[in-house]
Short mmCIF file of C-alpha atoms and ligand atoms in Angstrom, two decimals:
data_model
loop_
_atom_site.label_atom_id
_atom_site.label_comp_id
_atom_site.label_asym_id
_atom_site.label_seq_id
_atom_site.Cartn_x
_atom_site.Cartn_y
_atom_site.Cartn_z
CA MET A 1 83.11 109.44 87.53
CA ASP A 2 85.52 107.37 89.43
CA SER A 3 89.00 107.99 88.21
CA PHE A 4 92.46 107.29 89.43
CA ARG A 5 93.35 110.95 89.99
CA GLY A 6 90.15 111.51 91.70
CA VAL A 7 88.63 108.97 94.22
CA ARG A 8 90.68 105.76 94.16
CA THR A 9 88.21 103.00 94.05
CA ALA A 10 88.88 99.19 93.96
CA VAL A 11 86.87 95.97 93.69
CA ILE A 12 88.63 92.92 95.17
CA VAL A 13 87.29 89.45 94.31
CA GLY A 14 87.85 87.12 97.30
CA ALA A 15 88.04 87.76 101.00
CA GLY A 16 90.78 85.31 101.76
CA VAL A 17 94.34 86.08 103.07
CA ALA A 18 95.39 88.09 99.93
CA GLY A 19 92.06 89.86 99.44
CA LEU A 20 91.66 91.06 103.02
CA THR A 21 95.37 92.16 103.37
CA ALA A 22 95.34 93.99 100.04
CA ALA A 23 92.04 95.60 100.97
CA THR A 24 93.46 96.88 104.24
CA ALA A 25 96.65 98.15 102.68
CA LEU A 26 94.80 99.98 99.96
CA ALA A 27 92.21 101.37 102.34
CA ARG A 28 94.95 102.86 104.44
CA GLY A 29 96.40 104.46 101.36
CA GLY A 30 93.15 106.34 100.89
CA TRP A 31 91.37 103.87 98.54
CA GLN A 32 87.61 102.99 98.77
CA VAL A 33 87.56 99.30 98.60
CA GLU A 34 84.78 96.79 98.15
CA ILE A 35 85.28 93.00 98.39
CA ALA A 36 83.04 90.51 96.38
CA GLU A 37 83.29 87.25 98.26
CA LEU A 38 81.58 84.22 96.93
CA GLY A 39 81.24 82.43 100.17
CA PRO A 40 78.09 83.02 102.38
CA SER A 41 79.76 84.63 105.46
CA ALA A 42 82.96 85.76 107.16
CA ALA A 43 83.64 82.23 108.37
CA THR A 44 86.44 80.14 106.81
CA SER A 45 87.27 76.46 106.87
CA GLY A 46 90.40 74.58 107.41
CA TRP A 47 92.37 73.79 110.54
CA GLY A 48 95.48 75.83 110.74
CA LEU A 49 98.54 77.20 109.12
CA CYS A 50 102.04 78.33 109.96
CA LEU A 51 102.86 82.05 109.57
CA THR A 52 106.56 81.96 108.66
CA GLY A 53 108.82 84.88 109.30
CA PRO A 54 107.97 86.70 106.10
CA SER A 55 104.23 86.31 107.00
CA LEU A 56 104.81 87.77 110.47
CA ARG A 57 106.92 90.59 109.13
CA ALA A 58 104.10 91.48 106.52
CA LEU A 59 101.56 91.35 109.23
CA ASP A 60 103.66 93.45 111.50
CA GLU A 61 103.78 96.18 108.77
CA LEU A 62 99.99 96.18 109.06
CA GLY A 63 100.13 96.27 112.94
CA LEU A 64 98.60 92.67 113.11
CA ALA A 65 101.51 90.37 114.02
CA ASP A 66 101.01 90.77 117.81
CA ALA A 67 97.34 89.90 117.52
CA CYS A 68 98.22 86.77 115.57
CA LEU A 69 100.96 85.92 118.17
CA ALA A 70 98.59 86.41 120.97
CA GLU A 71 96.00 84.09 119.62
CA GLY A 72 98.24 81.64 117.89
CA TYR A 73 101.52 79.88 119.02
CA GLY A 74 104.86 81.52 118.64
CA MET A 75 107.82 79.30 117.80
CA SER A 76 111.19 79.40 116.24
CA THR A 77 112.48 75.94 115.40
CA ILE A 78 111.87 73.11 112.90
CA THR A 79 113.07 69.70 114.19
CA HIS A 80 113.63 67.08 111.53
CA VAL A 81 113.38 63.42 112.43
CA ASP A 82 114.74 60.68 110.24
CA VAL A 83 113.09 57.50 108.97
CA ASP A 84 114.48 55.61 112.05
CA GLY A 85 112.83 58.10 114.46
CA GLU A 86 116.31 59.72 115.21
CA PRO A 87 116.82 63.51 115.27
CA ALA A 88 118.15 64.66 111.90
CA GLY A 89 118.85 68.34 112.81
CA GLU A 90 117.07 71.35 114.25
CA VAL A 91 116.73 74.51 112.18
CA GLU A 92 116.51 77.74 114.09
CA LEU A 93 114.64 80.18 111.79
CA PRO A 94 115.57 83.90 111.55
CA ARG A 95 113.44 86.08 113.81
CA LEU A 96 112.41 88.72 111.18
CA ILE A 97 110.29 90.88 113.61
CA GLY A 98 112.97 91.25 116.24
CA ALA A 99 114.99 89.10 118.62
CA ARG A 100 112.36 89.40 121.33
CA ARG A 101 109.51 87.95 119.19
CA PRO A 102 109.39 84.33 117.73
CA ALA A 103 110.41 83.49 114.19
CA MET A 104 106.95 82.20 113.25
CA ALA A 105 103.53 81.34 114.52
CA GLY A 106 101.01 78.53 114.22
CA ILE A 107 97.49 79.83 114.05
CA ALA A 108 93.98 78.43 113.45
CA ARG A 109 92.71 79.63 110.07
CA PRO A 110 89.46 81.04 111.49
CA VAL A 111 91.50 83.05 113.99
CA LEU A 112 93.73 84.62 111.25
CA HIS A 113 90.67 85.22 109.10
CA ARG A 114 88.94 87.04 112.01
CA VAL A 115 91.91 89.29 112.71
CA LEU A 116 92.34 90.17 109.04
CA HIS A 117 88.59 90.68 108.48
CA ALA A 118 88.14 92.96 111.60
CA GLU A 119 91.11 95.16 110.47
CA ALA A 120 89.67 95.47 106.88
CA GLU A 121 86.30 96.46 108.20
CA ARG A 122 87.90 98.91 110.80
CA CYS A 123 89.61 100.58 107.74
CA GLY A 124 86.28 101.03 105.99
CA VAL A 125 86.44 98.09 103.61
CA VAL A 126 82.95 96.81 102.55
CA VAL A 127 82.79 93.05 102.25
CA ARG A 128 79.74 91.65 100.25
CA TYR A 129 79.06 87.91 100.56
CA GLY A 130 77.56 85.52 98.02
CA VAL A 131 78.78 87.69 95.20
CA THR A 132 81.34 87.39 92.50
CA ALA A 133 82.56 89.13 89.27
CA VAL A 134 80.98 87.79 86.15
CA ALA A 135 82.36 90.14 83.50
CA VAL A 136 85.31 92.56 83.32
CA ASP A 137 86.11 95.29 80.68
CA GLN A 138 88.69 97.98 80.52
CA GLU A 139 87.00 101.28 79.68
CA GLY A 140 89.63 103.93 79.28
CA GLU A 141 91.27 104.51 82.75
CA LEU A 142 88.58 102.47 84.50
CA VAL A 143 87.61 98.79 84.83
CA ARG A 144 83.95 97.96 84.51
CA VAL A 145 83.00 95.04 86.68
CA ARG A 146 79.77 93.28 86.42
CA LEU A 147 78.80 91.51 89.68
CA SER A 148 76.70 88.38 89.92
CA ASP A 149 73.88 90.32 91.65
CA GLY A 150 73.39 92.21 88.38
CA THR A 151 75.09 95.53 89.58
CA ASP A 152 77.98 97.25 87.83
CA ARG A 153 81.08 98.97 89.24
CA ARG A 154 83.47 101.32 87.42
CA VAL A 155 86.65 101.37 89.39
CA ALA A 156 90.24 102.30 89.03
CA LEU A 157 91.51 98.75 90.08
CA LEU A 158 90.15 95.26 90.14
CA VAL A 159 92.07 92.70 92.14
CA GLY A 160 91.41 88.98 91.66
CA ALA A 161 92.23 87.35 95.04
CA ASP A 162 89.94 84.44 94.55
CA GLY A 163 92.40 81.47 95.18
CA ILE A 164 94.00 78.71 93.19
CA ARG A 165 90.79 78.18 91.13
CA SER A 166 90.36 81.88 90.42
CA SER A 167 87.53 82.69 87.99
CA THR A 168 88.90 86.25 87.80
CA ARG A 169 92.04 84.78 86.20
CA GLY A 170 89.73 83.23 83.52
CA LEU A 171 87.68 86.52 83.01
CA LEU A 172 91.09 88.34 82.31
CA GLY A 173 92.13 85.59 79.97
CA LEU A 174 95.34 84.89 81.94
CA GLU A 175 96.92 81.41 81.63
CA ALA A 176 98.01 79.51 84.72
CA SER A 177 99.62 76.03 84.76
CA LEU A 178 97.87 73.94 87.51
CA GLY A 179 99.64 70.95 88.72
CA PHE A 180 98.71 67.71 90.71
CA HIS A 181 101.95 66.07 91.77
CA GLY A 182 100.76 62.68 92.98
CA GLN A 183 100.38 63.72 96.73
CA MET A 184 97.52 63.95 99.03
CA VAL A 185 97.81 65.93 102.19
CA TRP A 186 96.07 65.05 105.49
CA ARG A 187 95.46 67.35 108.42
CA ALA A 188 94.01 66.48 111.86
CA LEU A 189 93.31 68.72 114.76
CA VAL A 190 94.71 67.39 118.04
CA PRO A 191 95.62 68.53 121.53
CA ARG A 192 99.20 69.91 121.64
CA PRO A 193 101.67 67.60 123.28
CA SER A 194 103.72 69.39 125.90
CA TRP A 195 106.97 68.61 123.88
CA ALA A 196 105.66 70.27 120.73
CA THR A 197 107.10 73.80 121.16
CA GLY A 198 108.12 74.10 117.51
CA ILE A 199 107.38 72.43 114.21
CA HIS A 200 108.32 68.71 114.01
CA GLN A 201 108.75 66.96 110.52
CA PHE A 202 109.15 63.17 110.43
CA ALA A 203 110.58 61.56 107.37
CA GLY A 204 108.88 58.25 106.73
CA LYS A 205 109.71 55.26 104.53
CA ALA A 206 106.84 56.09 102.17
CA HIS A 207 105.36 59.41 103.41
CA THR A 208 106.22 62.48 105.48
CA ALA A 209 104.40 63.61 108.58
CA GLY A 210 104.66 66.51 111.17
CA LEU A 211 103.04 68.50 113.93
CA VAL A 212 102.40 72.18 114.07
CA PRO A 213 101.31 73.87 117.39
CA LEU A 214 98.31 76.35 116.78
CA SER A 215 97.89 77.45 120.48
CA SER A 216 98.88 76.33 123.88
CA GLU A 217 96.02 73.81 123.66
CA GLN A 218 95.94 72.74 120.06
CA ALA A 219 98.13 71.50 117.33
CA TYR A 220 97.59 69.95 113.82
CA VAL A 221 99.12 66.76 112.50
CA PHE A 222 99.92 66.72 108.84
CA LEU A 223 100.82 63.80 106.66
CA THR A 224 101.74 63.91 103.07
CA GLU A 225 100.85 60.73 101.21
CA ASN A 226 103.21 60.10 98.19
CA GLY A 227 102.41 58.35 94.93
CA VAL A 228 98.74 58.47 94.90
CA GLU A 229 95.96 59.38 92.54
CA ARG A 230 93.48 62.06 93.44
CA SER A 231 90.57 60.35 95.16
CA VAL A 232 87.89 61.11 97.80
CA LEU A 233 87.37 58.84 100.87
CA PRO A 234 84.25 58.60 102.89
CA ASP A 235 84.47 60.78 106.07
CA ALA A 236 84.20 57.71 108.32
CA GLU A 237 87.39 56.24 106.81
CA LEU A 238 89.51 59.32 107.27
CA ALA A 239 90.60 58.85 110.89
CA PRO A 240 91.33 55.10 110.65
CA ARG A 241 93.24 55.59 107.31
CA LEU A 242 95.36 58.39 108.81
CA ARG A 243 96.24 56.17 111.81
CA ASP A 244 97.25 53.36 109.45
CA LEU A 245 99.53 55.75 107.50
CA LEU A 246 101.05 57.00 110.70
CA ASP A 247 101.73 53.48 111.91
CA THR A 248 104.56 53.27 109.41
CA PHE A 249 106.55 55.90 111.42
CA PRO A 250 108.71 55.07 114.53
CA GLY A 251 109.30 57.07 117.61
CA ARG A 252 107.10 60.08 118.68
CA VAL A 253 104.69 59.56 115.85
CA GLU A 254 103.27 56.73 117.94
CA GLU A 255 102.05 59.37 120.45
CA ILE A 256 100.61 61.44 117.64
CA ARG A 257 98.80 58.48 116.28
CA SER A 258 97.05 57.93 119.58
CA LEU A 259 95.90 61.61 119.42
CA VAL A 260 94.52 61.16 115.92
CA SER A 261 92.41 58.21 117.24
CA ALA A 262 90.48 60.79 119.28
CA SER A 263 90.24 63.45 116.49
CA GLU A 264 87.05 64.03 114.73
CA SER A 265 88.50 66.51 112.48
CA VAL A 266 90.57 64.79 109.79
CA VAL A 267 90.75 66.11 106.27
CA ARG A 268 92.48 64.94 103.18
CA ARG A 269 93.06 67.08 100.04
CA PRO A 270 95.05 66.80 96.86
CA VAL A 271 98.26 68.93 96.63
CA HIS A 272 98.04 71.40 93.82
CA THR A 273 100.22 74.15 92.60
CA ALA A 274 99.50 76.99 90.21
CA LEU A 275 101.78 79.54 88.52
CA LEU A 276 100.82 82.23 86.00
CA GLU A 277 103.10 81.85 82.99
CA GLY A 278 103.04 85.41 81.73
CA VAL A 279 101.73 88.64 83.03
CA TRP A 280 99.41 88.87 86.03
CA ASN A 281 97.46 91.83 84.84
CA ARG A 282 95.33 93.12 82.00
CA GLY A 283 94.99 96.88 82.03
CA ASN A 284 93.90 97.91 85.50
CA ALA A 285 92.99 94.37 86.59
CA VAL A 286 95.46 92.06 88.39
CA VAL A 287 95.44 88.77 90.15
CA ILE A 288 97.34 88.13 93.39
CA GLY A 289 97.87 85.31 95.97
CA ASP A 290 97.10 81.78 95.04
CA ALA A 291 95.24 83.03 91.91
CA ALA A 292 98.64 84.02 90.60
CA HIS A 293 101.02 81.57 92.29
CA ALA A 294 100.06 78.70 94.65
CA PRO A 295 103.03 76.78 96.09
CA ALA A 296 102.60 73.34 97.63
CA PRO A 297 102.16 73.36 101.36
CA GLN A 298 105.61 71.89 101.97
CA MET A 299 107.18 75.45 102.25
CA ALA A 300 104.39 76.77 104.47
CA SER A 301 104.64 80.00 102.60
CA GLY A 302 101.56 80.48 100.41
CA ALA A 303 99.96 82.86 102.92
CA ALA A 304 103.26 84.80 103.26
CA LEU A 305 103.30 85.42 99.56
CA ALA A 306 99.53 86.35 99.71
CA ILE A 307 100.04 88.91 102.52
CA GLU A 308 103.22 90.36 100.85
CA ASP A 309 101.32 90.68 97.60
CA GLY A 310 98.68 92.77 99.28
CA LEU A 311 101.29 95.09 100.82
CA VAL A 312 103.40 95.53 97.72
CA LEU A 313 100.41 96.04 95.58
CA ALA A 314 99.21 99.04 97.70
CA GLN A 315 102.77 100.36 97.74
CA GLU A 316 103.17 100.31 93.98
CA VAL A 317 99.85 101.77 93.05
CA GLY A 318 100.38 104.30 95.65
CA ARG A 319 103.73 105.52 94.24
CA HIS A 320 103.03 105.49 90.52
CA GLU A 321 101.16 108.07 88.40
CA SER A 322 98.79 105.48 86.79
CA VAL A 323 97.43 102.15 88.10
CA GLY A 324 98.77 100.44 85.03
CA ALA A 325 102.31 101.53 85.80
CA GLY A 326 101.86 100.64 89.41
CA LEU A 327 100.65 97.09 88.47
CA GLN A 328 103.59 96.57 86.18
CA ALA A 329 105.98 97.67 88.94
CA PHE A 330 104.09 95.26 91.31
CA VAL A 331 104.35 92.26 89.01
CA SER A 332 108.06 92.82 88.22
CA ARG A 333 108.78 93.10 91.95
CA ARG A 334 106.69 90.01 92.88
CA ALA A 335 106.95 87.45 90.04
CA PRO A 336 110.66 86.18 90.45
CA ARG A 337 110.13 85.55 94.20
CA CYS A 338 106.83 83.80 93.79
CA ARG A 339 108.11 81.68 90.86
CA THR A 340 111.06 80.53 92.96
CA LEU A 341 108.97 79.59 95.84
CA VAL A 342 106.35 77.62 93.73
CA GLU A 343 109.18 75.91 91.83
CA THR A 344 111.06 75.06 94.98
CA SER A 345 107.86 73.50 96.46
CA VAL A 346 107.47 71.37 93.41
CA ALA A 347 111.22 70.29 93.56
CA ILE A 348 110.62 69.26 97.19
CA ILE A 349 107.69 67.18 96.20
CA GLY A 350 109.86 65.40 93.81
CA LEU A 351 112.52 64.67 96.40
CA GLU A 352 109.89 63.43 98.82
CA GLN A 353 108.52 61.10 96.28
CA ALA A 354 111.97 59.73 95.64
CA ARG A 355 112.54 59.39 99.50
CA ARG A 356 115.57 61.82 99.24
CA HIS A 357 114.52 63.75 102.33
CA GLN A 358 118.12 64.74 103.21
CA GLU A 359 118.27 66.79 99.94
CA ALA A 360 114.81 68.38 100.52
CA TYR A 361 115.78 69.97 103.82
CA PRO A 362 118.64 72.19 102.57
CA LEU A 363 116.54 73.20 99.55
CA ALA A 364 113.72 74.30 101.78
CA ASP A 365 116.20 76.02 104.18
CA ALA A 366 117.83 77.99 101.29
CA CYS A 367 114.39 78.96 100.05
CA HIS A 368 113.36 80.24 103.53
CA ARG A 369 116.51 82.26 103.59
CA LEU A 370 115.63 83.71 100.32
CA MET A 371 112.13 84.57 101.56
CA ALA A 372 113.73 86.21 104.54
CA GLU A 373 115.04 88.91 102.13
CA PRO A 374 112.68 91.93 101.90
CA ALA A 375 109.70 91.36 99.75
C1 FAD B 1 96.77 71.97 103.06
C2 FAD B 1 97.44 73.27 102.97
C3 FAD B 1 98.19 73.71 103.97
C4 FAD B 1 98.78 74.97 103.85
N1 FAD B 1 99.62 75.43 104.89
C5 FAD B 1 100.16 76.68 104.84
C6 FAD B 1 100.97 77.10 105.82
O1 FAD B 1 101.22 76.44 106.83
N2 FAD B 1 101.47 78.39 105.72
C7 FAD B 1 101.26 79.18 104.62
O2 FAD B 1 101.67 80.39 104.50
N3 FAD B 1 100.45 78.78 103.60
C8 FAD B 1 99.86 77.53 103.76
N4 FAD B 1 99.02 77.14 102.68
C9 FAD B 1 98.80 77.97 101.52
C10 FAD B 1 97.79 79.12 101.96
O3 FAD B 1 96.62 78.49 102.55
C11 FAD B 1 97.36 79.82 100.66
O4 FAD B 1 98.54 80.13 99.91
C12 FAD B 1 96.68 81.11 101.00
O5 FAD B 1 95.36 80.77 101.74
C13 FAD B 1 96.28 81.93 99.79
O6 FAD B 1 95.53 82.96 100.12
P1 FAD B 1 94.52 83.61 98.96
O7 FAD B 1 93.77 84.71 99.72
O8 FAD B 1 95.24 83.88 97.65
O9 FAD B 1 93.48 82.39 98.60
P2 FAD B 1 92.38 81.79 99.58
O10 FAD B 1 92.83 81.69 100.87
O11 FAD B 1 92.04 80.38 98.83
O12 FAD B 1 91.16 82.69 99.50
C14 FAD B 1 90.35 82.85 98.30
C15 FAD B 1 88.98 83.51 98.73
O13 FAD B 1 88.33 83.81 97.50
C16 FAD B 1 87.09 83.25 97.66
N5 FAD B 1 86.63 82.93 96.26
C17 FAD B 1 86.90 81.83 95.57
N6 FAD B 1 86.35 81.86 94.31
C18 FAD B 1 85.65 83.11 94.31
C19 FAD B 1 84.96 83.70 93.32
N7 FAD B 1 84.69 83.17 92.09
N8 FAD B 1 84.38 84.96 93.55
C20 FAD B 1 84.61 85.46 94.76
N9 FAD B 1 85.32 84.85 95.77
C21 FAD B 1 85.81 83.72 95.45
C22 FAD B 1 87.16 82.01 98.56
O14 FAD B 1 85.89 81.74 99.16
C23 FAD B 1 88.22 82.63 99.57
O15 FAD B 1 87.55 83.43 100.57
C24 FAD B 1 98.51 75.76 102.74
C25 FAD B 1 97.73 75.37 101.75
C26 FAD B 1 97.09 74.05 101.83
C27 FAD B 1 96.31 73.61 100.66
#
């Protein structure tokens, strides 16, 4: 029989950022880990994301920061530009993995996924695709997990890392408040302009926009559209609509706008946040990452929280006598930080909607400083 004091076995639901890092960290601590991923393969979608200092620090603990920096784009500054196209300040972010390495990195999502996936498999983690958990019961010290292929597992730990719409959260009866805040976010993959050596954020009269380098060749343009309902546009309308929205910005955005004209990779998604109101676990089952706390993209820190969750989870179940005690310690260590980040991201949305950008920047900077504290 699997038991905590014997073989440490875990099932993780979801092979995203949180699931893969938790799997690697647990496997390195001697756990046998299996991931049930609903998607059909190791591929992931989406253009890119920014790995902030806390992300890089957590990846460095796993020995993966240099691989991400080698394939991504290391940078250390955020340049704010005001509604008239004039510089409104440059923030130099703290270099959390040493003065010789950059403060953050832009990286294509499939590249990050490949790095995390390869390491998990190297550590012996088994990833099964097209499978999910359909029932969960605590049986003494073990969790019985029924998978959608009809098989059962009895494991010491179940981790729900299945994203903002987590079904594991539902199976555990945990309540999350999910919010839509009247914003749609746009992304377009473009060639990196030579001046884009850090993140640029442009305040607009109605919306906000920006540019994040992903490699020496590529960058992504983002635009956050304010005061809109959730809606879906036909693919053919996406690039022309994004160009129209960027037309309202002065200065350098004009150049970005012309790059979008040539981009065939424009996506538009609603901005959602999620936060678990109470505990994150039931017995020996817990949810982590976006399943527990999904901030809005404005703080560029959802992946940081997800990676930290994976590391801290492995640390706490490793240092406690029982999984239950480890999970309690994990949640007490993580919940305040994750709540602050989600709530700050929602406050920033409010300020953006009210066109009070100058108040949003210090709020974001203060929250980045808080996130720079150890996880
Ligand atoms: C537009 C946008 C931009 C962002 N930009 C940034 C950024 O720049 N920096 C940053 O740090 N963060 C950013 N984020 C946030 C970041 O993407 C998330 O916080 C992070 O991906 C969360 O990781 P996760 O593993 O918890 O969830 P996910 O990445 O969503 O992974 C969940 C995994 O679970 C799988 N899954 C889903 N349902 C099931 C199921 N029922 N059974 C099994 N598997 C399932 C999915 O297929 C997926 O593989 C951004 C988010 C958005 C929406």
